[in-house]
PDB file of C-alpha atoms in Angstrom:
ATOM      1  CA  MET A   1      10.938 -20.631   7.582  1.00 70.00           C
ATOM      2  CA  LEU A   2      14.137 -21.165   9.593  1.00 80.00           C
ATOM      3  CA  MET A   3      15.952 -18.445   7.664  1.00 81.00           C
ATOM      4  CA  GLU A   4      13.026 -16.040   8.123  1.00 82.00           C
ATOM      5  CA  ALA A   5      13.017 -16.729  11.873  1.00 87.00           C
ATOM      6  CA  LEU A   6      16.768 -16.108  12.079  1.00 87.00           C
ATOM      7  CA  ARG A   7      16.514 -12.842  10.160  1.00 89.00           C
ATOM      8  CA  HIS A   8      13.572 -11.782  12.327  1.00 90.00           C
ATOM      9  CA  ALA A   9      15.770 -12.240  15.388  1.00 89.00           C
ATOM     10  CA  LEU A  10      18.807 -10.472  13.923  1.00 87.00           C
ATOM     11  CA  ILE A  11      17.324  -7.460  12.117  1.00 93.00           C
ATOM     12  CA  ARG A  12      17.266  -4.389  14.323  1.00 92.00           C
ATOM     13  CA  CYS A  13      13.699  -3.127  14.384  1.00 92.00           C
ATOM     14  CA  PRO A  14      11.874  -1.103  17.075  1.00 92.00           C
ATOM     15  CA  PRO A  15      10.414  -3.625  19.558  1.00 91.00           C
ATOM     16  CA  PRO A  16       6.829  -2.297  19.298  1.00 87.00           C
ATOM     17  CA  LEU A  17       6.890  -2.805  15.525  1.00 89.00           C
ATOM     18  CA  LYS A  18       8.352  -6.280  15.912  1.00 92.00           C
ATOM     19  CA  ALA A  19       5.680  -7.147  18.451  1.00 88.00           C
ATOM     20  CA  MET A  20       2.963  -5.881  16.122  1.00 87.00           C
ATOM     21  CA  GLY A  21       4.228  -8.082  13.277  1.00 90.00           C
ATOM     22  CA  VAL A  22       5.548  -5.365  10.968  1.00 92.00           C
ATOM     23  CA  LEU A  23       8.948  -7.009  10.458  1.00 94.00           C
ATOM     24  CA  TYR A  24       7.334 -10.432  10.084  1.00 94.00           C
ATOM     25  CA  ASP A  25       5.111  -9.090   7.299  1.00 94.00           C
ATOM     26  CA  LEU A  26       8.064  -7.591   5.418  1.00 96.00           C
ATOM     27  CA  LEU A  27      10.046 -10.826   5.636  1.00 96.00           C
ATOM     28  CA  ALA A  28       7.019 -12.804   4.444  1.00 95.00           C
ATOM     29  CA  LEU A  29       6.580 -10.367   1.556  1.00 96.00           C
ATOM     30  CA  GLU A  30      10.206 -10.832   0.522  1.00 96.00           C
ATOM     31  CA  SER A  31       9.791 -14.608   0.538  1.00 96.00           C
ATOM     32  CA  ARG A  32       6.532 -14.553  -1.417  1.00 97.00           C
ATOM     33  CA  TYR A  33       8.041 -12.245  -4.018  1.00 98.00           C
ATOM     34  CA  ARG A  34      10.897 -14.699  -4.563  1.00 97.00           C
ATOM     35  CA  ARG A  35       8.430 -17.552  -5.040  1.00 97.00           C
ATOM     36  CA  CYS A  36       5.923 -15.636  -7.192  1.00 98.00           C
ATOM     37  CA  ARG A  37       8.194 -13.253  -9.059  1.00 98.00           C
ATOM     38  CA  ALA A  38       7.082 -14.259 -12.552  1.00 98.00           C
ATOM     39  CA  ALA A  39       3.393 -13.889 -11.658  1.00 98.00           C
ATOM     40  CA  TRP A  40       3.983 -10.525  -9.997  1.00 99.00           C
ATOM     41  CA  GLU A  41       6.071  -8.929 -12.734  1.00 99.00           C
ATOM     42  CA  PRO A  42       3.178  -7.779 -14.995  1.00 98.00           C
ATOM     43  CA  HIS A  43       1.585  -6.039 -12.005  1.00 99.00           C
ATOM     44  CA  LEU A  44       4.838  -4.407 -10.939  1.00 99.00           C
ATOM     45  CA  GLN A  45       5.464  -3.138 -14.461  1.00 98.00           C
ATOM     46  CA  GLN A  46       1.934  -1.711 -14.650  1.00 98.00           C
ATOM     47  CA  ALA A  47       2.356  -0.008 -11.282  1.00 98.00           C
ATOM     48  CA  ARG A  48       5.694   1.606 -12.125  1.00 98.00           C
ATOM     49  CA  ALA A  49       4.519   2.709 -15.572  1.00 98.00           C
ATOM     50  CA  GLY A  50       1.270   4.064 -14.142  1.00 97.00           C
ATOM     51  CA  MET A  51       3.098   6.207 -11.604  1.00 97.00           C
ATOM     52  CA  LEU A  52       5.399   7.715 -14.212  1.00 96.00           C
ATOM     53  CA  ASP A  53       2.566   8.303 -16.688  1.00 95.00           C
ATOM     54  CA  LEU A  54       0.466  10.092 -14.082  1.00 95.00           C
ATOM     55  CA  LEU A  55       3.382  12.251 -13.010  1.00 93.00           C
ATOM     56  CA  GLY A  56       3.524  13.397 -16.622  1.00 87.00           C
ATOM     57  CA  SER A  57       6.042  16.138 -17.266  1.00 73.00           C
ATOM     58  CA  GLN A  58       6.610  16.775 -13.560  1.00 65.00           C
ATOM     59  CA  THR A  59      10.391  16.994 -13.423  1.00 62.00           C
ATOM     60  CA  GLY A  60      13.312  19.180 -12.496  1.00 62.00           C
ATOM     61  CA  ARG A  61      13.567  20.834  -9.118  1.00 73.00           C
ATOM     62  CA  GLY A  62      11.173  19.686  -6.493  1.00 93.00           C
ATOM     63  CA  SER A  63      10.337  16.756  -4.282  1.00 96.00           C
ATOM     64  CA  ILE A  64       8.177  13.673  -4.225  1.00 96.00           C
ATOM     65  CA  ALA A  65       7.018  11.559  -1.279  1.00 97.00           C
ATOM     66  CA  VAL A  66       6.269   7.855  -1.683  1.00 98.00           C
ATOM     67  CA  LEU A  67       3.955   6.565   1.045  1.00 98.00           C
ATOM     68  CA  GLY A  68       4.305   2.868   1.780  1.00 97.00           C
ATOM     69  CA  SER A  69       7.541   2.404  -0.138  1.00 98.00           C
ATOM     70  CA  GLY A  70       7.995  -1.092   1.313  1.00 97.00           C
ATOM     71  CA  LEU A  71      10.555  -3.217  -0.514  1.00 98.00           C
ATOM     72  CA  LEU A  72      10.615  -0.795  -3.490  1.00 98.00           C
ATOM     73  CA  LEU A  73       9.276  -3.545  -5.768  1.00 98.00           C
ATOM     74  CA  ASP A  74       6.650  -1.358  -7.438  1.00 98.00           C
ATOM     75  CA  ILE A  75       8.532   1.942  -7.131  1.00 98.00           C
ATOM     76  CA  PRO A  76      10.406   3.330 -10.204  1.00 98.00           C
ATOM     77  CA  LEU A  77      13.039   4.703  -7.848  1.00 98.00           C
ATOM     78  CA  ASP A  78      15.824   5.397 -10.349  1.00 96.00           C
ATOM     79  CA  GLU A  79      13.488   7.350 -12.620  1.00 96.00           C
ATOM     80  CA  LEU A  80      12.050   9.300  -9.684  1.00 96.00           C
ATOM     81  CA  CYS A  81      15.596  10.268  -8.706  1.00 95.00           C
ATOM     82  CA  ARG A  82      16.190  11.553 -12.221  1.00 94.00           C
ATOM     83  CA  ARG A  83      12.982  13.598 -12.190  1.00 94.00           C
ATOM     84  CA  PHE A  84      13.154  15.051  -8.678  1.00 95.00           C
ATOM     85  CA  ASP A  85      15.861  16.616  -6.542  1.00 95.00           C
ATOM     86  CA  ARG A  86      14.427  15.022  -3.395  1.00 96.00           C
ATOM     87  CA  VAL A  87      12.706  11.648  -3.040  1.00 97.00           C
ATOM     88  CA  VAL A  88      11.206  10.883   0.377  1.00 98.00           C
ATOM     89  CA  LEU A  89      10.407   7.222   1.052  1.00 98.00           C
ATOM     90  CA  VAL A  90       7.941   6.803   3.905  1.00 97.00           C
ATOM     91  CA  ASP A  91       7.034   3.615   5.763  1.00 97.00           C
ATOM     92  CA  LEU A  92       6.787   2.206   9.265  1.00 95.00           C
ATOM     93  CA  PHE A  93      10.160   0.465   8.877  1.00 96.00           C
ATOM     94  CA  HIS A  94      12.784   0.288   6.134  1.00 98.00           C
ATOM     95  CA  MET A  95      14.468  -3.069   5.592  1.00 98.00           C
ATOM     96  CA  PRO A  96      18.298  -3.265   5.490  1.00 97.00           C
ATOM     97  CA  ALA A  97      18.262  -4.011   1.741  1.00 96.00           C
ATOM     98  CA  VAL A  98      16.247  -0.840   1.129  1.00 98.00           C
ATOM     99  CA  ARG A  99      18.689   1.201   3.193  1.00 98.00           C
ATOM    100  CA  ARG A 100      21.656  -0.227   1.280  1.00 97.00           C
ATOM    101  CA  ARG A 101      20.108   0.569  -2.079  1.00 97.00           C
ATOM    102  CA  CYS A 102      19.187   4.117  -1.102  1.00 97.00           C
ATOM    103  CA  ALA A 103      22.566   4.893   0.466  1.00 96.00           C
ATOM    104  CA  SER A 104      24.108   5.403  -2.976  1.00 92.00           C
ATOM    105  CA  LEU A 105      21.268   7.537  -4.346  1.00 95.00           C
ATOM    106  CA  PRO A 106      21.680  11.270  -3.721  1.00 90.00           C
ATOM    107  CA  GLY A 107      18.532  13.066  -2.725  1.00 95.00           C
ATOM    108  CA  VAL A 108      16.771  10.012  -1.286  1.00 98.00           C
ATOM    109  CA  GLU A 109      15.508  10.356   2.281  1.00 98.00           C
ATOM    110  CA  LEU A 110      14.095   7.553   4.418  1.00 98.00           C
ATOM    111  CA  VAL A 111      11.354   8.453   6.873  1.00 97.00           C
ATOM    112  CA  GLU A 112       9.872   5.971   9.347  1.00 96.00           C
ATOM    113  CA  THR A 113       6.473   7.047  10.617  1.00 93.00           C
ATOM    114  CA  ASP A 114       2.891   5.912  11.161  1.00 92.00           C
ATOM    115  CA  LEU A 115       0.790   7.227   8.282  1.00 92.00           C
ATOM    116  CA  THR A 116      -2.486   6.759  10.183  1.00 90.00           C
ATOM    117  CA  GLY A 117      -1.588   8.931  13.164  1.00 86.00           C
ATOM    118  CA  VAL A 118      -3.176   6.486  15.620  1.00 86.00           C
ATOM    119  CA  MET A 119      -0.259   4.417  16.946  1.00 82.00           C
ATOM    120  CA  VAL A 120       0.811   7.151  19.346  1.00 78.00           C
ATOM    121  CA  HIS A 121      -2.552   6.646  21.078  1.00 76.00           C
ATOM    122  CA  TRP A 122      -2.383   2.853  21.077  1.00 73.00           C
ATOM    123  CA  GLY A 123      -2.685   2.669  24.854  1.00 75.00           C
ATOM    124  CA  THR A 124      -6.307   3.815  24.650  1.00 74.00           C
ATOM    125  CA  VAL A 125      -7.080   0.871  22.355  1.00 75.00           C
ATOM    126  CA  GLN A 126      -5.456  -1.703  24.627  1.00 72.00           C
ATOM    127  CA  SER A 127      -7.263  -0.320  27.660  1.00 75.00           C
ATOM    128  CA  GLY A 128     -10.628  -0.248  25.920  1.00 76.00           C
ATOM    129  CA  GLN A 129     -11.031   3.516  26.343  1.00 77.00           C
ATOM    130  CA  GLU A 130     -11.455   4.474  22.691  1.00 78.00           C
ATOM    131  CA  LEU A 131     -10.439   3.804  19.118  1.00 84.00           C
ATOM    132  CA  PRO A 132      -8.332   6.854  18.218  1.00 82.00           C
ATOM    133  CA  VAL A 133      -9.412   9.164  15.430  1.00 82.00           C
ATOM    134  CA  PRO A 134      -7.079   8.849  12.422  1.00 83.00           C
ATOM    135  CA  VAL A 135      -4.934  11.915  11.801  1.00 81.00           C
ATOM    136  CA  PRO A 136      -2.983  11.111   8.640  1.00 83.00           C
ATOM    137  CA  GLY A 137       0.009  13.312   7.954  1.00 79.00           C
ATOM    138  CA  LEU A 138       1.573  13.772   4.535  1.00 87.00           C
ATOM    139  CA  PRO A 139       5.211  14.855   4.216  1.00 90.00           C
ATOM    140  CA  GLN A 140       5.883  18.215   2.621  1.00 90.00           C
ATOM    141  CA  ALA A 141       6.467  17.446  -1.057  1.00 94.00           C
ATOM    142  CA  ASP A 142       5.483  18.703  -4.483  1.00 94.00           C
ATOM    143  CA  ALA A 143       4.119  15.316  -5.540  1.00 95.00           C
ATOM    144  CA  VAL A 144       2.833  12.366  -3.516  1.00 97.00           C
ATOM    145  CA  ILE A 145       2.363   8.683  -4.346  1.00 98.00           C
ATOM    146  CA  SER A 146       0.436   6.301  -2.095  1.00 98.00           C
ATOM    147  CA  ALA A 147       2.017   3.019  -3.157  1.00 98.00           C
ATOM    148  CA  ASN A 148      -0.445   0.173  -2.608  1.00 98.00           C
ATOM    149  CA  ILE A 149      -0.686   0.731   1.118  1.00 97.00           C
ATOM    150  CA  LEU A 150      -4.346   1.727   1.471  1.00 97.00           C
ATOM    151  CA  SER A 151      -5.852  -1.745   1.898  1.00 97.00           C
ATOM    152  CA  GLN A 152      -3.139  -2.647   4.443  1.00 94.00           C
ATOM    153  CA  LEU A 153      -3.261   0.489   6.601  1.00 93.00           C
ATOM    154  CA  SER A 154      -5.502  -1.037   9.256  1.00 89.00           C
ATOM    155  CA  PHE A 155      -4.506  -4.709   8.967  1.00 85.00           C
ATOM    156  CA  ARG A 156      -2.208  -5.091  11.968  1.00 84.00           C
ATOM    157  CA  LEU A 157      -3.888  -2.347  13.974  1.00 84.00           C
ATOM    158  CA  ALA A 158      -7.344  -3.894  13.722  1.00 86.00           C
ATOM    159  CA  GLY A 159      -5.982  -7.370  14.389  1.00 84.00           C
ATOM    160  CA  HIS A 160      -4.373  -6.316  17.648  1.00 81.00           C
ATOM    161  CA  ALA A 161      -7.425  -4.301  18.663  1.00 85.00           C
ATOM    162  CA  PHE A 162      -9.631  -7.349  18.057  1.00 86.00           C
ATOM    163  CA  ALA A 163      -7.267  -9.524  20.108  1.00 83.00           C
ATOM    164  CA  THR A 164      -7.937  -7.397  23.185  1.00 84.00           C
ATOM    165  CA  GLY A 165     -11.533  -8.629  23.165  1.00 86.00           C
ATOM    166  CA  LEU A 166     -12.677  -5.107  24.030  1.00 83.00           C
ATOM    167  CA  TRP A 167     -14.090  -4.102  20.657  1.00 84.00           C
ATOM    168  CA  THR A 168     -16.917  -5.534  18.573  1.00 90.00           C
ATOM    169  CA  PRO A 169     -16.309  -6.557  14.944  1.00 91.00           C
ATOM    170  CA  ASP A 170     -18.734  -3.849  13.789  1.00 93.00           C
ATOM    171  CA  ALA A 171     -16.888  -1.147  15.712  1.00 90.00           C
ATOM    172  CA  LEU A 172     -13.570  -2.279  14.282  1.00 92.00           C
ATOM    173  CA  ALA A 173     -14.952  -2.439  10.739  1.00 93.00           C
ATOM    174  CA  CYS A 174     -16.150   1.170  11.006  1.00 94.00           C
ATOM    175  CA  TRP A 175     -12.800   2.214  12.444  1.00 92.00           C
ATOM    176  CA  GLU A 176     -10.876   0.477   9.645  1.00 93.00           C
ATOM    177  CA  CYS A 177     -13.024   2.251   7.081  1.00 95.00           C
ATOM    178  CA  ALA A 178     -12.352   5.589   8.782  1.00 94.00           C
ATOM    179  CA  LEU A 179      -8.582   4.977   8.747  1.00 94.00           C
ATOM    180  CA  LYS A 180      -8.585   4.251   5.033  1.00 96.00           C
ATOM    181  CA  GLN A 181     -10.972   7.049   4.111  1.00 96.00           C
ATOM    182  CA  ALA A 182      -8.860   9.548   6.053  1.00 95.00           C
ATOM    183  CA  HIS A 183      -5.830   8.526   3.979  1.00 96.00           C
ATOM    184  CA  VAL A 184      -7.717   9.022   0.705  1.00 96.00           C
ATOM    185  CA  ASP A 185      -9.098  12.362   1.858  1.00 95.00           C
ATOM    186  CA  ALA A 186      -5.643  13.591   2.894  1.00 94.00           C
ATOM    187  CA  LEU A 187      -4.319  12.757  -0.570  1.00 95.00           C
ATOM    188  CA  SER A 188      -7.276  14.540  -2.157  1.00 94.00           C
ATOM    189  CA  ARG A 189      -6.402  17.709  -0.251  1.00 92.00           C
ATOM    190  CA  HIS A 190      -2.796  17.733  -1.471  1.00 93.00           C
ATOM    191  CA  GLN A 191      -1.928  20.922  -3.314  1.00 89.00           C
ATOM    192  CA  GLY A 192       0.925  21.959  -5.558  1.00 82.00           C
ATOM    193  CA  GLY A 193       1.399  18.822  -7.620  1.00 89.00           C
ATOM    194  CA  PRO A 194       0.135  15.330  -8.442  1.00 93.00           C
ATOM    195  CA  ALA A 195      -1.267  13.096  -5.704  1.00 96.00           C
ATOM    196  CA  ILE A 196      -1.372   9.528  -7.011  1.00 97.00           C
ATOM    197  CA  LEU A 197      -3.157   6.589  -5.402  1.00 98.00           C
ATOM    198  CA  LEU A 198      -2.217   3.005  -6.282  1.00 98.00           C
ATOM    199  CA  THR A 199      -4.327   0.445  -4.448  1.00 98.00           C
ATOM    200  CA  ASP A 200      -5.755  -3.037  -4.632  1.00 98.00           C
ATOM    201  CA  HIS A 201      -9.482  -3.091  -3.941  1.00 97.00           C
ATOM    202  CA  THR A 202     -10.917  -6.595  -4.523  1.00 98.00           C
ATOM    203  CA  ARG A 203      -9.641 -10.075  -3.635  1.00 98.00           C
ATOM    204  CA  ILE A 204     -10.678 -12.909  -5.970  1.00 99.00           C
ATOM    205  CA  LEU A 205     -10.271 -16.665  -5.697  1.00 99.00           C
ATOM    206  CA  ARG A 206     -10.091 -17.879  -9.296  1.00 98.00           C
ATOM    207  CA  SER A 207     -10.361 -21.544 -10.285  1.00 98.00           C
ATOM    208  CA  ILE A 208      -7.340 -22.803 -12.198  1.00 97.00           C
ATOM    209  CA  VAL A 209      -9.585 -25.396 -13.887  1.00 96.00           C
ATOM    210  CA  SER A 210     -12.517 -23.316 -15.145  1.00 97.00           C
ATOM    211  CA  GLY A 211     -11.064 -19.821 -14.853  1.00 96.00           C
ATOM    212  CA  GLU A 212     -14.233 -18.783 -13.009  1.00 97.00           C
ATOM    213  CA  ASP A 213     -14.212 -16.483  -9.996  1.00 98.00           C
ATOM    214  CA  LEU A 214     -15.121 -18.583  -6.961  1.00 98.00           C
ATOM    215  CA  THR A 215     -15.336 -15.676  -4.501  1.00 98.00           C
ATOM    216  CA  ARG A 216     -14.909 -11.897  -4.619  1.00 98.00           C
ATOM    217  CA  SER A 217     -14.200  -9.943  -1.431  1.00 98.00           C
ATOM    218  CA  PRO A 218     -13.840  -6.157  -1.113  1.00 97.00           C
ATOM    219  CA  LEU A 219     -10.604  -4.892   0.419  1.00 97.00           C
ATOM    220  CA  LEU A 220     -11.871  -1.317   0.812  1.00 97.00           C
ATOM    221  CA  SER A 221     -15.374  -1.887   2.136  1.00 95.00           C
ATOM    222  CA  GLY A 222     -17.107   1.440   2.719  1.00 96.00           C
ATOM    223  CA  VAL A 223     -14.234   3.537   1.355  1.00 96.00           C
ATOM    224  CA  VAL A 224     -15.152   6.038  -1.358  1.00 95.00           C
ATOM    225  CA  LEU A 225     -12.500   6.639  -4.008  1.00 94.00           C
ATOM    226  CA  PRO A 226     -12.350   9.552  -6.439  1.00 91.00           C
ATOM    227  CA  GLU A 227     -13.640   8.399  -9.815  1.00 88.00           C
ATOM    228  CA  ALA A 228     -10.330   9.185 -11.528  1.00 87.00           C
ATOM    229  CA  VAL A 229      -8.596   6.429  -9.536  1.00 90.00           C
ATOM    230  CA  CYS A 230     -10.677   3.770 -11.288  1.00 84.00           C
ATOM    231  CA  GLN A 231      -9.777   4.873 -14.816  1.00 84.00           C
ATOM    232  CA  ARG A 232      -6.801   2.513 -15.041  1.00 94.00           C
ATOM    233  CA  THR A 233      -7.170  -1.032 -13.705  1.00 96.00           C
ATOM    234  CA  TRP A 234      -5.562  -4.462 -13.960  1.00 98.00           C
ATOM    235  CA  ALA A 235      -5.361  -7.851 -12.258  1.00 98.00           C
ATOM    236  CA  TRP A 236      -2.495  -8.914  -9.994  1.00 99.00           C
ATOM    237  CA  THR A 237      -2.030 -12.639  -9.461  1.00 99.00           C
ATOM    238  CA  ILE A 238      -0.707 -12.251  -5.956  1.00 98.00           C
ATOM    239  CA  ALA A 239      -0.741 -15.951  -5.037  1.00 98.00           C
ATOM    240  CA  PRO A 240      -0.715 -18.274  -8.055  1.00 98.00           C
ATOM    241  CA  ALA A 241      -1.529 -21.914  -7.351  1.00 98.00           C
ATOM    242  CA  PRO A 242      -0.191 -23.717  -5.384  1.00 97.00           C
ATOM    243  CA  GLU A 243       0.955 -20.762  -3.243  1.00 97.00           C
ATOM    244  CA  GLU A 244      -2.239 -20.812  -1.136  1.00 97.00           C
ATOM    245  CA  SER A 245      -4.236 -23.570  -2.822  1.00 97.00           C
ATOM    246  CA  ARG A 246      -3.720 -26.179  -5.521  1.00 96.00           C
ATOM    247  CA  ARG A 247      -7.174 -25.403  -6.889  1.00 97.00           C
ATOM    248  CA  HIS A 248      -7.217 -21.642  -7.259  1.00 98.00           C
ATOM    249  CA  ASP A 249      -5.166 -18.513  -7.797  1.00 98.00           C
ATOM    250  CA  VAL A 250      -5.552 -15.496  -5.552  1.00 99.00           C
ATOM    251  CA  VAL A 251      -6.008 -12.409  -7.711  1.00 99.00           C
ATOM    252  CA  HIS A 252      -6.259  -8.802  -6.569  1.00 99.00           C
ATOM    253  CA  GLN A 253      -7.873  -6.122  -8.679  1.00 98.00           C
ATOM    254  CA  VAL A 254      -5.724  -2.999  -8.712  1.00 98.00           C
ATOM    255  CA  CYS A 255      -6.357   0.586  -9.784  1.00 98.00           C
ATOM    256  CA  ILE A 256      -4.285   3.742 -10.044  1.00 97.00           C
ATOM    257  CA  GLY A 257      -5.094   7.389 -10.629  1.00 97.00           C
ATOM    258  CA  ARG A 258      -4.674  10.956  -9.488  1.00 95.00           C
ATOM    259  CA  VAL A 259      -6.784  11.998  -6.538  1.00 93.00           C
ATOM    260  CA  ASP A 260      -5.931  15.700  -6.586  1.00 82.00           C
ATOM    261  CA  ALA A 261      -7.812  18.229  -8.675  1.00 57.00           C
ATOM    262  CA  ALA A 262      -6.234  17.223 -11.978  1.00 48.00           C
ATOM    263  CA  PRO A 263      -8.550  16.006 -14.774  1.00 47.00           C
ATOM    264  CA  PRO A 264      -8.782  12.214 -15.071  1.00 46.00           C
ATOM    265  CA  PRO A 265      -6.470  10.512 -17.583  1.00 46.00           C
ATOM    266  CA  PRO A 266      -7.834   8.571 -20.575  1.00 47.00           C
ATOM    267  CA  VAL A 267      -9.401   5.241 -19.650  1.00 44.00           C
ATOM    268  CA  GLN A 268      -6.926   2.361 -19.796  1.00 48.00           C
ATOM    269  CA  ASP A 269      -8.479  -0.924 -18.734  1.00 47.00           C
ATOM    270  CA  SER A 270      -6.826  -4.316 -19.008  1.00 45.00           C
ATOM    271  CA  GLY A 271     -10.214  -6.032 -18.987  1.00 43.00           C
ATOM    272  CA  VAL A 272     -10.808  -6.160 -15.243  1.00 40.00           C
ATOM    273  CA  ALA A 273     -13.866  -4.187 -14.185  1.00 41.00           C
ATOM    274  CA  ALA A 274     -13.496  -2.022 -11.108  1.00 42.00           C
ATOM    275  CA  SER A 275     -15.901  -2.640  -8.245  1.00 50.00           C
ATOM    276  CA  VAL A 276     -15.287   0.197  -5.836  1.00 61.00           C
ATOM    277  CA  GLN A 277     -17.331   3.117  -4.628  1.00 67.00           C
ATOM    278  CA  THR A 278     -16.501   6.362  -6.414  1.00 62.00           C
ATOM    279  CA  ARG A 279     -17.491   9.957  -6.102  1.00 61.00           C
TER     280      ARG A 279
END
């Protein structure tokens, strides 16, 4: 904790993002990955392989944008650089380690932006005037990957909106759903190449004694996903005991698929049933 606090103070990050907790979340993610690396590795391998499989023969000249590139843990960056002339990594903030790694990779661009399009209007939230309509923007690219960011898009935003005391839980829940649905819909409208969505959708507390699921909570409540996204699913043990509890693991159900007009890939299911709304 002391080292995280020191790094939080020393890393240069835009003050509004620091105040919102963006840097804190990235530092916490780094620490959890170090503690849970063995439990995470099967998920990370599935994610990287799924992205490359769904890209198929897409290669040669062209560009790809990765939305929510984060710490690059689940991104097959080296292979993407071999397949594409230009790789655009998009997130709110890029950590120093990410910048160092990308500095030696030709064709990699780092873009820092708000993928929801609402932060520029944040003053209206704090004043209680309105919850801004999401206007998601996708970078110009031949292919797009949304890299496990969907369930987290509204996390900090909704938390800070709730803290103002000016918005009801129901209003915020509807707004969160709209933010996430707008992201999915923007991906669905992408033209010219694959648009791939990787997302977790259900949080499970699983007993380490009986193996039974104690609770199941949706992470995308009200969001409708294209059916093709749910063709390939697996379980991610995001917090193995005793990370959050000595009695249970925290498991997220994950799915990946193309959300553009391409036909769905063959079903590949690791035994975890999807429980999301599809169309």
